[in-house]
Amino acid sequence: MPSEQQLSEVLSEFARTMVTNFPIQGILDHLVKRIVDVLPISAAGVTLISPGTDPRYVAASDESALRFEKLQTELGEGPCLAAYQTGEAVAVADLRDEARFPKFTPRAVEAGLVAVFTFPLCKGAERLGALDLYRSTPGLLDAAAMSAAQTLADVAAAYLLNAQARVDLEASSERSRESAVHDALTGLPNRTLFLERLDHAVRRGRRSGKLAAVLFADLDRFKMVNDLHGHGAGDELLVAVAERLSGVLRPGDTLARLSGDEFVILCEDLDEPAQAVVIAERIGTAVVAPIVLGGAEMNVTASVGIAFSGPGDELSEEVLRDADAAMYQAKRKGGGRHQIVDLREQQLAAQKASLERELRGAPARGELRIEYQPIVATDDGRITGVEALLRWAHPSRGLVLPTVLVPLAERSGLITEIGRWILEHVCPEQRRWRNGPQADDLTMSINVSPHQLMSQDYAATVAGFLSASNTDPELVTLEVTESVFVQDSERALVVLNELKRIGVRLALDDFGTGYSSLNYLRQFPIDVVKIDRGFVADLDHDRASHAIVVAVVAMAHAMGMRVVAEGVETVEQHRELALVGCDSCQGYYFARPMPPDDFDVLLQPGGTVHLPALATIAAS
């Protein structure tokens, strides 16, 4: 029997494994060898058992013990399985007299086994397997040896459970890690894993001087597939595309799916940019071939953007962003092609993005302002109206032109907020000027973008500002362009009729530059037609322009509309417009846009604003 000191040493050795990453197989191998050292046996073995599966772990102190462990598993019978199934120790003093294991006993005796003592490995109700002690001579173990063996089995079971929990946790963590860095639909690496690999590639490129390329592929018109065939078909298409792309890449390339229909490819160790172009061409060819899913033929193309990382100081996020920008450059050229990033175009896009961010705080910082340009009666030069023109005085870039400002505001979603800001500022000015001695019928013209007009409750917003500022709606003209009718004519008609019910006037701006202009005049409640400056510029020397202006004036008058000519810059243009009966004019010939204080002076008798044209007209 083992001494208390020997048993204590073995238990201490097991205790030390609790605070290490000692593997399960190592624990078992150590257990059987130490048991042979401290107990009166010739060999020992352990088998861990899981219901319905083959043993995951088997340990043995020598070849004979390993043979006996495997024999029980092979036959599905023996002391080991009996102890595991009952949870009770099994003692066989002489196997030659044992009848409980008819298949195991004769083969074990033939192999030299005489006695076997088996102890279940269990912790409470949880059973792990059994510890087998083998002897080549008959006879029972004494009570102390049996007790020591059971103690070792119980302690080993506790340690094994601890080790198994650690293994399960590591496996779960690895599965979670794999799930976290792979796309659930295609199984490809996702953005997180792709950026890790890209970061490594960038750093390797700095050391090696080789190129790494990122190819950003986005399917063209993928939304149409979802709309026509459903999102299930869209998912199947993405899986099919992923398989095709995988088939055309080099063995070391990384293909990932970022989101939606966006795929990215990392190509390392390139000698020259042309190698990436070849891969991009293969991608385009692979995608464009028809894909049949559920009996329906899907036809898609891909826009591929290419960016490079070499020995410089590029960051992985920057390379990916450059490839993304190049992809959009390819889309703007019609799609179904590849494009190496155009740094100049990218720089312009970055400047626009910067302006977009800065525009968000412009109203609060007092950078927006309104300038006013007079609208005068063609025949006598009397100021009948004024157009409010938005300006952005950027602190470092200077004056941002409306042609840049308005699209920025629309793209950033700020146009509605800025539209309210304009109404809030111009309505009080109009009321103030209307109360003056020479401007009781002065109309205020305000430009309205399509995004504003189509926004929810736009008419109610206008009505609220007019009411709050005590502004007469009949002296307010809202100017829209033909693009609002092209976008959604039905919605535009509803909103324009709502505005007419409020009492405001409606002007069609830049008339003649769009499509189906005559239809717009007939279908929509327009009060004023503003002839585009392009026709006015050629009025006195281009017969076609002159004929168009004559026709527009006659047609508008026949429909009860007034006509304003924009961009009048010369005395000749003014004279021609007067001859054809144009009602009003607006342009640099009369006055440039001006701050409200200057317009105050213009409205006063004897005003000092330098407007010689007005004086000339008034005196004629």
Coordinates of C-alpha atoms in Angstrom, one line a residue:
M1 CA 0.0 0.0 0.0
P2 CA 1.2 3.6 -0.6
S3 CA 2.5 5.6 2.3
E4 CA 0.7 8.8 3.2
Q5 CA 3.7 10.8 2.0
Q6 CA 3.6 9.0 -1.4
L7 CA -0.1 9.7 -1.8
S8 CA 0.4 13.3 -0.7
E9 CA 3.2 13.8 -3.3
V10 CA 1.0 12.4 -6.1
L11 CA -1.9 14.7 -5.1
S12 CA 0.4 17.7 -4.9
E13 CA 1.6 17.0 -8.4
F14 CA -2.0 17.0 -9.7
A15 CA -2.8 20.2 -7.8
R16 CA 0.0 22.0 -9.6
T17 CA -1.5 21.1 -13.0
M18 CA -4.7 23.0 -11.9
V19 CA -2.9 26.4 -12.4
T20 CA -1.2 25.5 -15.7
N21 CA -2.4 24.8 -19.2
F22 CA -1.4 21.1 -18.7
P23 CA -3.2 19.2 -21.4
I24 CA -5.8 16.4 -20.6
Q25 CA -3.7 13.7 -22.3
G26 CA -0.7 14.8 -20.3
I27 CA -2.7 14.6 -17.0
L28 CA -3.8 11.1 -17.9
D29 CA -0.3 9.9 -18.9
H30 CA 1.2 11.2 -15.7
L31 CA -1.6 9.7 -13.6
V32 CA -1.2 6.1 -14.8
K33 CA 2.6 6.2 -14.4
R34 CA 2.5 7.6 -10.8
I35 CA -0.2 5.1 -9.8
V36 CA 2.1 2.2 -10.8
D37 CA 4.8 3.8 -8.7
V38 CA 2.7 3.9 -5.5
L39 CA 0.3 1.0 -5.7
P40 CA 1.0 -2.8 -5.8
I41 CA -0.1 -3.3 -9.5
S42 CA 1.7 -4.2 -12.7
A43 CA 0.0 -1.7 -15.0
A44 CA -2.7 1.0 -15.1
G45 CA -4.9 2.6 -17.7
V46 CA -7.5 5.2 -18.1
T47 CA -10.3 5.7 -20.7
L48 CA -12.5 8.8 -20.9
I49 CA -15.9 8.0 -22.2
S50 CA -18.6 10.2 -23.8
P51 CA -22.0 8.6 -24.5
G52 CA -22.5 7.7 -28.1
T53 CA -18.9 8.4 -29.2
D54 CA -15.6 6.7 -29.3
P55 CA -13.2 7.5 -26.4
R56 CA -11.5 10.8 -26.9
Y57 CA -8.6 10.1 -24.5
V58 CA -6.9 6.8 -23.6
A59 CA -3.8 6.5 -21.4
A60 CA -1.7 3.5 -20.4
S61 CA 1.4 2.9 -18.3
D62 CA 2.7 0.3 -20.8
E63 CA 1.7 -1.6 -24.0
S64 CA -0.2 -4.3 -22.1
A65 CA -2.4 -1.8 -20.3
L66 CA -3.1 0.0 -23.6
R67 CA -4.1 -3.3 -25.2
F68 CA -6.6 -4.0 -22.4
E69 CA -8.0 -0.5 -22.6
K70 CA -8.6 -0.7 -26.3
L71 CA -9.9 -4.3 -26.0
Q72 CA -12.8 -3.1 -23.8
T73 CA -13.6 -0.3 -26.2
E74 CA -13.5 -2.7 -29.1
L75 CA -15.8 -5.3 -27.4
G76 CA -18.1 -2.8 -25.7
E77 CA -17.6 -4.8 -22.5
G78 CA -15.3 -5.1 -19.5
P79 CA -14.7 -3.8 -16.0
C80 CA -13.9 -0.3 -17.2
L81 CA -17.3 0.1 -18.9
A82 CA -19.1 -1.5 -15.9
A83 CA -17.6 0.9 -13.5
Y84 CA -18.4 3.9 -15.8
Q85 CA -22.0 2.7 -16.2
T86 CA -22.7 1.9 -12.6
G87 CA -20.6 4.5 -10.9
E88 CA -19.3 1.8 -8.6
A89 CA -15.8 0.3 -8.3
V90 CA -15.3 -3.2 -9.8
A91 CA -12.8 -5.6 -8.3
V92 CA -11.8 -8.9 -10.0
A93 CA -9.3 -10.8 -7.9
D94 CA -8.9 -13.6 -10.4
L95 CA -10.2 -13.0 -14.0
R96 CA -10.1 -16.7 -14.7
D97 CA -13.1 -17.2 -12.4
E98 CA -15.0 -14.1 -13.7
A99 CA -18.2 -14.7 -15.7
R100 CA -19.6 -11.2 -16.0
F101 CA -17.6 -10.3 -19.1
P102 CA -17.8 -13.3 -21.5
K103 CA -16.2 -11.6 -24.4
F104 CA -13.5 -9.7 -22.6
T105 CA -12.4 -12.3 -20.1
P106 CA -11.0 -15.0 -22.3
R107 CA -9.1 -12.6 -24.6
A108 CA -7.7 -10.7 -21.6
V109 CA -6.6 -13.9 -19.8
E110 CA -5.0 -15.1 -23.0
A111 CA -3.0 -11.9 -23.1
G112 CA -1.7 -12.4 -19.5
L113 CA -4.2 -10.4 -17.4
V114 CA -5.1 -12.1 -14.1
A115 CA -6.6 -9.4 -11.8
V116 CA -8.2 -6.0 -12.5
F117 CA -9.6 -3.3 -10.3
T118 CA -11.6 -0.4 -11.8
F119 CA -12.6 2.9 -10.3
P120 CA -15.1 5.3 -11.9
L121 CA -14.0 8.8 -12.7
C122 CA -16.9 10.9 -11.7
K123 CA -17.8 14.2 -10.1
G124 CA -21.2 14.1 -8.6
A125 CA -23.6 12.9 -11.2
E126 CA -21.1 13.6 -14.1
R127 CA -19.2 10.5 -15.2
L128 CA -16.0 10.8 -17.3
G129 CA -14.7 7.3 -17.6
A130 CA -12.8 4.8 -15.4
L131 CA -9.3 4.2 -14.0
D132 CA -8.2 0.5 -14.5
L133 CA -5.5 -1.2 -12.3
Y134 CA -4.1 -4.4 -13.8
R135 CA -2.1 -7.2 -12.0
S136 CA -0.5 -10.3 -13.5
T137 CA -1.0 -12.2 -10.2
P138 CA -4.3 -13.1 -8.5
G139 CA -5.5 -11.6 -5.2
L140 CA -7.4 -8.6 -3.9
L141 CA -6.0 -5.2 -3.1
D142 CA -6.1 -4.4 0.6
A143 CA -8.6 -1.8 1.8
A144 CA -5.9 0.9 2.1
A145 CA -4.8 0.4 -1.5
M146 CA -8.5 0.4 -2.7
S147 CA -9.1 3.6 -0.8
A148 CA -6.0 5.3 -2.2
A149 CA -6.9 4.3 -5.7
Q150 CA -10.4 5.7 -5.4
T151 CA -9.0 8.9 -3.9
L152 CA -6.7 9.2 -6.9
A153 CA -9.6 8.5 -9.3
D154 CA -11.8 11.2 -7.6
V155 CA -9.0 13.8 -7.6
A156 CA -8.1 13.0 -11.2
A157 CA -11.8 13.4 -12.2
A158 CA -11.9 16.9 -10.6
Y159 CA -8.7 17.9 -12.4
L160 CA -9.9 16.5 -15.7
L161 CA -13.1 18.4 -15.4
N162 CA -11.1 21.6 -14.9
A163 CA -8.9 20.8 -17.8
Q164 CA -11.9 19.9 -20.0
A165 CA -13.6 23.2 -19.1
R166 CA -10.5 25.0 -20.1
V167 CA -10.3 23.1 -23.4
D168 CA -14.1 23.8 -24.1
L169 CA -13.6 27.5 -23.3
E170 CA -10.6 27.8 -25.6
A171 CA -12.6 26.0 -28.4
S172 CA -15.6 28.2 -27.8
S173 CA -13.3 31.3 -27.9
E174 CA -11.8 30.1 -31.1
R175 CA -15.2 29.5 -32.6
S176 CA -16.3 32.9 -31.5
R177 CA -13.2 34.4 -32.9
E178 CA -13.8 32.6 -36.2
S179 CA -17.4 33.8 -36.3
A180 CA -16.4 37.3 -35.4
V181 CA -13.9 37.6 -38.3
H182 CA -15.8 35.7 -41.0
D183 CA -18.9 36.7 -43.0
A184 CA -21.9 34.5 -42.0
L185 CA -23.3 34.2 -45.6
T186 CA -20.2 33.4 -47.7
G187 CA -17.8 32.2 -45.0
L188 CA -15.2 34.7 -46.4
P189 CA -13.1 36.9 -44.1
N190 CA -14.9 40.0 -43.0
R191 CA -13.7 43.6 -42.7
T192 CA -12.0 43.0 -39.4
L193 CA -9.9 40.1 -40.6
F194 CA -9.2 41.7 -43.9
L195 CA -7.8 44.8 -42.3
E196 CA -5.6 42.7 -40.1
R197 CA -4.1 41.0 -43.1
L198 CA -3.9 44.3 -45.0
D199 CA -2.1 45.8 -42.1
H200 CA 0.5 43.0 -42.1
A201 CA 0.8 43.3 -45.9
V202 CA 1.5 47.1 -45.6
R203 CA 4.2 46.5 -43.1
R204 CA 5.8 43.7 -45.1
G205 CA 5.7 45.9 -48.2
R206 CA 7.7 48.6 -46.3
R207 CA 10.4 46.0 -45.6
S208 CA 10.4 44.2 -48.9
G209 CA 9.8 47.1 -51.3
K210 CA 7.1 45.0 -53.0
L211 CA 3.7 46.3 -53.9
A212 CA 0.4 45.2 -52.3
A213 CA -2.8 45.9 -54.1
V214 CA -6.4 46.2 -52.8
L215 CA -9.1 45.6 -55.4
F216 CA -12.5 46.8 -54.2
A217 CA -15.3 45.1 -56.3
D218 CA -18.9 46.3 -56.1
L219 CA -21.7 44.6 -58.1
D220 CA -23.5 47.0 -60.4
R221 CA -27.3 47.1 -60.1
F222 CA -27.4 44.5 -57.4
K223 CA -30.4 46.3 -55.8
M224 CA -32.3 45.4 -58.9
V225 CA -31.7 41.7 -58.3
N226 CA -33.2 42.0 -54.7
D227 CA -36.1 44.1 -56.0
L228 CA -37.0 41.7 -58.8
H229 CA -36.2 38.3 -57.3
G230 CA -36.1 38.9 -53.6
H231 CA -33.4 39.0 -51.0
G232 CA -33.1 35.2 -50.9
A233 CA -32.0 35.2 -54.6
G234 CA -29.7 38.1 -53.8
D235 CA -28.0 36.1 -51.1
E236 CA -27.6 33.1 -53.5
L237 CA -26.1 35.4 -56.1
L238 CA -23.6 36.8 -53.5
V239 CA -22.5 33.2 -52.6
A240 CA -22.1 32.3 -56.3
V241 CA -20.1 35.5 -56.9
A242 CA -17.9 34.7 -53.9
E243 CA -17.2 31.2 -55.4
R244 CA -16.3 32.7 -58.8
L245 CA -14.0 35.3 -57.4
S246 CA -12.2 32.7 -55.3
G247 CA -11.6 30.7 -58.4
V248 CA -9.8 33.5 -60.3
L249 CA -7.4 34.6 -57.6
R250 CA -3.9 33.5 -56.9
P251 CA -3.3 31.0 -54.0
G252 CA -1.9 33.7 -51.6
D253 CA -4.6 36.3 -52.3
T254 CA -7.2 37.2 -49.6
L255 CA -10.8 37.6 -50.7
A256 CA -13.2 39.2 -48.2
R257 CA -16.8 40.4 -48.1
L258 CA -17.2 43.8 -46.4
S259 CA -21.0 44.2 -46.5
G260 CA -23.8 43.9 -49.0
D261 CA -22.4 43.4 -52.5
E262 CA -18.9 44.7 -51.6
F263 CA -16.0 42.3 -52.0
V264 CA -12.3 43.2 -51.5
I265 CA -9.2 41.3 -52.6
L266 CA -5.7 41.7 -51.1
C267 CA -2.9 40.8 -53.6
E268 CA 0.6 40.8 -52.1
D269 CA 4.2 40.7 -53.4
L270 CA 3.4 42.3 -56.7
D271 CA 6.3 43.4 -58.9
E272 CA 4.3 46.0 -60.9
P273 CA 0.8 47.5 -61.0
A274 CA 0.0 45.7 -64.2
Q275 CA -0.3 42.5 -62.3
A276 CA -3.2 43.9 -60.3
V277 CA -4.9 45.1 -63.5
V278 CA -4.8 41.5 -64.8
I279 CA -6.5 40.2 -61.7
A280 CA -9.1 43.0 -62.0
E281 CA -9.8 41.9 -65.5
R282 CA -10.3 38.3 -64.4
I283 CA -12.7 39.5 -61.7
G284 CA -14.8 41.4 -64.3
T285 CA -14.9 38.4 -66.6
A286 CA -15.9 36.0 -63.8
V287 CA -18.7 38.2 -62.6
V288 CA -20.2 39.1 -66.0
A289 CA -21.0 35.5 -67.1
P290 CA -24.7 34.8 -66.5
I291 CA -25.6 33.0 -63.2
V292 CA -28.7 30.8 -63.2
L293 CA -30.4 30.6 -59.8
G294 CA -33.9 29.1 -59.3
G295 CA -34.5 29.0 -63.0
A296 CA -33.8 32.7 -63.4
E297 CA -30.8 34.1 -65.2
M298 CA -28.9 36.8 -63.3
N299 CA -26.8 39.2 -65.2
V300 CA -24.5 41.5 -63.2
T301 CA -21.3 43.4 -63.7
A302 CA -18.7 44.6 -61.2
S303 CA -17.0 48.0 -60.8
V304 CA -13.5 47.4 -59.5
G305 CA -11.3 50.0 -57.8
I306 CA -7.6 49.4 -57.4
A307 CA -5.2 51.1 -54.9
F308 CA -1.6 50.2 -54.0
S309 CA 0.5 50.1 -50.9
G310 CA 4.3 50.1 -51.4
P311 CA 7.3 51.0 -49.4
G312 CA 5.9 54.4 -48.3
D313 CA 3.9 55.2 -45.1
E314 CA 0.4 54.2 -46.2
L315 CA -2.0 53.0 -43.5
S316 CA -4.2 50.0 -44.2
E317 CA -7.4 52.0 -43.7
E318 CA -6.1 54.6 -46.2
V319 CA -5.3 52.0 -48.9
L320 CA -8.8 50.5 -48.5
R321 CA -10.4 53.9 -48.7
D322 CA -8.4 54.7 -51.9
A323 CA -9.6 51.5 -53.4
D324 CA -13.2 52.3 -52.4
A325 CA -12.8 55.8 -54.0
A326 CA -11.4 54.2 -57.2
M327 CA -14.4 51.8 -57.3
Y328 CA -16.8 54.8 -57.3
Q329 CA -14.7 56.5 -60.0
A330 CA -15.3 53.3 -62.1
K331 CA -19.1 53.5 -61.4
R332 CA -19.2 57.1 -62.4
K333 CA -17.8 56.1 -65.8
G334 CA -20.6 53.7 -66.3
G335 CA -19.7 50.6 -64.2
G336 CA -18.6 47.2 -65.4
R337 CA -14.9 48.3 -65.5
H338 CA -11.8 48.7 -63.3
Q339 CA -10.1 51.9 -62.3
I340 CA -6.8 52.6 -60.6
V341 CA -7.4 55.4 -58.0
D342 CA -7.3 58.9 -59.5
L343 CA -5.6 60.9 -56.8
R344 CA -6.7 64.2 -58.2
E345 CA -10.4 63.2 -58.3
Q346 CA -10.0 61.6 -54.9
Q347 CA -8.5 64.9 -53.6
L348 CA -11.5 66.8 -54.9
A349 CA -13.9 64.3 -53.3
A350 CA -12.0 64.7 -50.0
Q351 CA -12.4 68.5 -50.3
K352 CA -16.1 68.1 -50.9
A353 CA -16.4 65.8 -47.9
S354 CA -14.5 68.3 -45.8
L355 CA -16.8 71.1 -46.9
E356 CA -19.8 68.9 -46.2
R357 CA -18.6 68.5 -42.6
E358 CA -17.9 72.2 -42.2
L359 CA -21.2 73.2 -43.6
R360 CA -23.0 71.5 -40.7
G361 CA -21.9 74.2 -38.3
A362 CA -22.0 77.1 -40.7
P363 CA -25.4 78.6 -39.7
A364 CA -24.5 78.5 -36.0
R365 CA -21.1 80.1 -36.7
G366 CA -22.7 83.0 -38.6
E367 CA -21.0 82.0 -41.9
L368 CA -24.2 82.0 -44.0
R369 CA -25.6 85.2 -45.3
I370 CA -28.2 86.4 -47.8
E371 CA -27.6 88.8 -50.6
Y372 CA -30.4 90.4 -52.6
Q373 CA -30.6 91.2 -56.3
P374 CA -33.3 93.6 -57.6
I375 CA -35.9 92.5 -60.2
V376 CA -37.0 95.5 -62.2
A377 CA -39.9 96.3 -64.5
T378 CA -38.6 96.2 -68.1
D379 CA -40.5 99.3 -69.2
D380 CA -39.7 101.8 -66.5
G381 CA -37.0 100.3 -64.3
R382 CA -39.2 100.3 -61.2
I383 CA -38.0 97.8 -58.6
T384 CA -40.8 95.3 -58.3
G385 CA -39.1 92.4 -56.6
V386 CA -35.9 91.1 -55.1
E387 CA -34.3 87.6 -55.2
A388 CA -32.8 86.2 -52.0
L389 CA -29.5 84.5 -52.8
L390 CA -27.7 82.3 -50.3
R391 CA -24.0 82.8 -49.7
W392 CA -21.5 80.9 -47.6
A393 CA -18.5 83.0 -46.4
H394 CA -16.1 80.2 -45.5
P395 CA -13.4 81.4 -43.0
S396 CA -10.5 79.9 -45.0
R397 CA -11.8 79.1 -48.5
G398 CA -13.6 82.4 -49.1
L399 CA -16.9 82.6 -50.8
V400 CA -18.4 79.2 -51.7
L401 CA -20.5 79.5 -54.8
P402 CA -24.1 78.4 -54.8
T403 CA -23.4 75.9 -57.5
V404 CA -21.2 74.1 -54.9
L405 CA -23.1 75.0 -51.8
V406 CA -26.5 73.8 -52.8
P407 CA -25.4 70.3 -54.0
L408 CA -23.4 69.9 -50.7
A409 CA -26.4 70.8 -48.6
E410 CA -28.6 68.4 -50.6
R411 CA -26.1 65.5 -50.3
S412 CA -25.5 66.1 -46.6
G413 CA -29.2 66.3 -45.8
L414 CA -28.8 69.9 -44.6
I415 CA -30.8 71.6 -47.3
T416 CA -34.1 71.5 -45.4
E417 CA -32.5 73.1 -42.3
I418 CA -30.8 75.7 -44.4
G419 CA -34.1 76.4 -46.2
R420 CA -35.7 77.1 -42.9
W421 CA -32.8 79.4 -42.0
I422 CA -33.4 81.3 -45.3
L423 CA -37.1 81.8 -44.6
E424 CA -36.4 82.9 -41.1
H425 CA -34.1 85.6 -42.3
V426 CA -35.7 86.9 -45.5
C427 CA -39.3 87.1 -44.3
P428 CA -38.6 89.9 -41.7
E429 CA -36.5 91.7 -44.4
Q430 CA -39.4 91.6 -46.9
R431 CA -41.8 92.9 -44.3
R432 CA -39.5 95.7 -43.4
W433 CA -39.0 96.8 -47.0
R434 CA -42.7 96.5 -47.8
N435 CA -43.4 99.1 -45.0
G436 CA -41.1 101.5 -46.8
P437 CA -42.3 104.5 -48.9
Q438 CA -41.6 102.9 -52.4
A439 CA -41.9 99.2 -51.9
D440 CA -45.4 98.3 -50.7
D441 CA -45.8 95.7 -53.4
L442 CA -42.2 94.4 -53.4
T443 CA -42.1 90.6 -54.0
M444 CA -39.5 88.4 -52.4
S445 CA -38.2 85.5 -54.6
I446 CA -36.7 82.5 -52.8
N447 CA -35.1 79.5 -54.5
V448 CA -36.3 76.1 -53.4
S449 CA -34.3 72.9 -54.1
P450 CA -36.1 69.7 -55.2
H451 CA -35.1 68.1 -51.8
Q452 CA -36.8 70.9 -49.9
L453 CA -39.9 70.9 -52.0
M454 CA -40.3 67.1 -51.7
S455 CA -39.6 67.1 -47.9
Q456 CA -42.3 66.2 -45.5
D457 CA -44.7 69.1 -44.6
Y458 CA -42.8 71.6 -46.7
A459 CA -46.0 73.7 -47.4
A460 CA -46.9 73.7 -43.7
T461 CA -43.3 74.9 -42.9
V462 CA -43.6 77.8 -45.3
A463 CA -47.1 78.7 -43.9
G464 CA -45.7 78.7 -40.4
F465 CA -42.8 81.1 -41.2
L466 CA -45.1 83.4 -43.2
S467 CA -47.6 83.6 -40.3
A468 CA -44.9 84.0 -37.6
S469 CA -43.3 87.0 -39.5
N470 CA -46.7 88.5 -40.6
T471 CA -45.6 88.2 -44.3
D472 CA -48.2 88.5 -47.0
P473 CA -48.0 85.2 -49.0
E474 CA -49.0 87.0 -52.2
L475 CA -45.7 88.9 -52.0
V476 CA -43.6 85.8 -51.8
T477 CA -42.4 83.9 -54.9
L478 CA -40.9 80.4 -54.6
E479 CA -38.7 79.5 -57.5
V480 CA -38.4 75.9 -58.5
T481 CA -36.5 74.3 -61.5
E482 CA -37.8 71.7 -63.9
S483 CA -35.8 69.0 -62.2
V484 CA -38.5 68.7 -59.5
F485 CA -41.0 67.6 -62.1
V486 CA -38.6 65.1 -63.6
Q487 CA -38.0 63.5 -60.2
D488 CA -41.6 63.0 -59.1
S489 CA -44.2 65.0 -61.0
E490 CA -47.1 63.6 -59.1
R491 CA -45.6 64.6 -55.7
A492 CA -44.5 67.9 -57.1
L493 CA -48.0 68.7 -58.3
V494 CA -49.4 67.9 -54.8
V495 CA -46.9 70.2 -53.0
L496 CA -47.3 73.1 -55.5
N497 CA -51.0 73.0 -55.1
E498 CA -50.6 73.1 -51.3
L499 CA -48.4 76.1 -51.7
K500 CA -50.9 77.8 -54.0
R501 CA -53.6 77.3 -51.4
I502 CA -51.4 79.2 -48.9
G503 CA -51.3 82.1 -51.4
V504 CA -47.7 82.2 -52.5
R505 CA -46.6 82.7 -56.1
L506 CA -44.6 80.1 -58.0
A507 CA -41.9 80.7 -60.5
L508 CA -40.3 78.2 -62.9
D509 CA -36.6 79.1 -62.9
D510 CA -34.0 78.5 -65.6
F511 CA -36.8 77.9 -68.1
G512 CA -35.7 76.2 -71.3
T513 CA -32.8 74.2 -69.9
G514 CA -34.7 71.0 -69.1
Y515 CA -37.1 68.7 -70.9
S516 CA -40.8 69.0 -71.8
S517 CA -40.9 72.6 -70.6
L518 CA -44.2 73.3 -72.4
N519 CA -45.9 70.4 -70.6
Y520 CA -44.7 71.8 -67.3
L521 CA -46.3 75.2 -68.0
R522 CA -49.6 73.5 -68.9
Q523 CA -49.7 71.0 -66.0
F524 CA -48.5 72.9 -63.0
P525 CA -49.7 76.0 -61.2
I526 CA -46.9 78.4 -62.4
D527 CA -47.3 82.2 -62.0
V528 CA -43.9 83.4 -63.3
V529 CA -41.5 82.0 -66.0
K530 CA -37.9 83.0 -65.6
I531 CA -36.0 82.7 -69.0
D532 CA -32.6 81.2 -68.5
R533 CA -29.6 83.5 -68.9
G534 CA -28.3 81.3 -71.7
F535 CA -31.0 82.5 -74.1
V536 CA -30.6 86.1 -72.9
A537 CA -26.9 86.1 -73.5
D538 CA -27.4 85.4 -77.2
L539 CA -30.5 87.4 -77.6
D540 CA -29.1 90.3 -79.7
H541 CA -27.0 88.2 -82.1
D542 CA -28.5 84.7 -82.3
R543 CA -31.7 84.4 -84.3
A544 CA -32.7 81.1 -82.7
S545 CA -32.3 82.5 -79.1
H546 CA -34.3 85.5 -80.1
A547 CA -37.1 83.4 -81.6
I548 CA -37.2 81.2 -78.5
V549 CA -37.5 84.3 -76.2
V550 CA -40.3 85.7 -78.3
A551 CA -42.2 82.4 -78.3
V552 CA -41.8 82.0 -74.5
V553 CA -43.0 85.5 -73.8
A554 CA -46.1 85.1 -76.0
M555 CA -46.9 81.6 -74.7
A556 CA -46.6 82.7 -71.0
H557 CA -48.7 85.7 -71.5
A558 CA -51.4 83.6 -73.3
M559 CA -51.5 81.4 -70.2
G560 CA -51.7 84.3 -67.8
M561 CA -48.1 84.1 -66.6
R562 CA -45.5 86.9 -66.2
V563 CA -42.0 86.6 -67.6
V564 CA -38.7 87.6 -66.0
A565 CA -35.4 87.5 -68.0
E566 CA -32.3 86.5 -66.0
G567 CA -28.7 87.4 -66.7
V568 CA -29.3 90.8 -68.4
E569 CA -25.9 92.4 -68.7
T570 CA -26.0 94.8 -71.6
V571 CA -28.2 97.7 -72.9
E572 CA -28.8 95.8 -76.1
Q573 CA -30.2 92.8 -74.3
H574 CA -32.5 95.1 -72.2
R575 CA -33.7 96.9 -75.3
E576 CA -34.6 93.6 -77.1
L577 CA -36.4 92.3 -74.0
A578 CA -38.5 95.5 -73.9
L579 CA -39.3 95.2 -77.6
V580 CA -40.6 91.6 -77.2
G581 CA -42.8 92.5 -74.1
C582 CA -40.8 90.8 -71.3
D583 CA -42.3 91.9 -68.0
S584 CA -39.3 92.1 -65.8
C585 CA -35.5 91.8 -65.9
Q586 CA -32.8 90.8 -63.5
G587 CA -29.0 90.9 -64.0
Y588 CA -25.7 92.7 -63.5
Y589 CA -26.8 95.5 -66.0
F590 CA -29.1 96.7 -63.3
A591 CA -27.4 95.6 -60.0
R592 CA -25.3 92.8 -58.6
P593 CA -26.5 90.9 -55.5
M594 CA -26.0 93.1 -52.5
P595 CA -26.2 93.0 -48.7
P596 CA -29.6 94.1 -47.1
D597 CA -28.2 97.4 -46.0
D598 CA -27.3 98.4 -49.6
F599 CA -30.7 97.3 -50.7
D600 CA -32.1 99.6 -48.0
V601 CA -30.3 102.6 -49.5
L602 CA -31.5 101.6 -53.0
L603 CA -35.1 101.8 -51.9
Q604 CA -34.7 105.3 -50.5
P605 CA -35.4 108.4 -52.6
G606 CA -32.0 109.6 -53.8
G607 CA -30.3 106.4 -52.9
T608 CA -26.5 106.3 -53.4
V609 CA -26.2 102.8 -54.8
H610 CA -24.4 103.0 -58.2
L611 CA -27.1 101.9 -60.6
P612 CA -26.9 104.1 -63.7
A613 CA -29.0 101.7 -65.7
L614 CA -32.0 102.2 -63.5
A615 CA -31.8 105.9 -63.8
T616 CA -31.5 105.7 -67.6
I617 CA -34.5 103.5 -67.9
A618 CA -36.6 105.5 -65.5
A619 CA -35.8 108.7 -67.5
S620 CA -36.6 107.2 -70.9

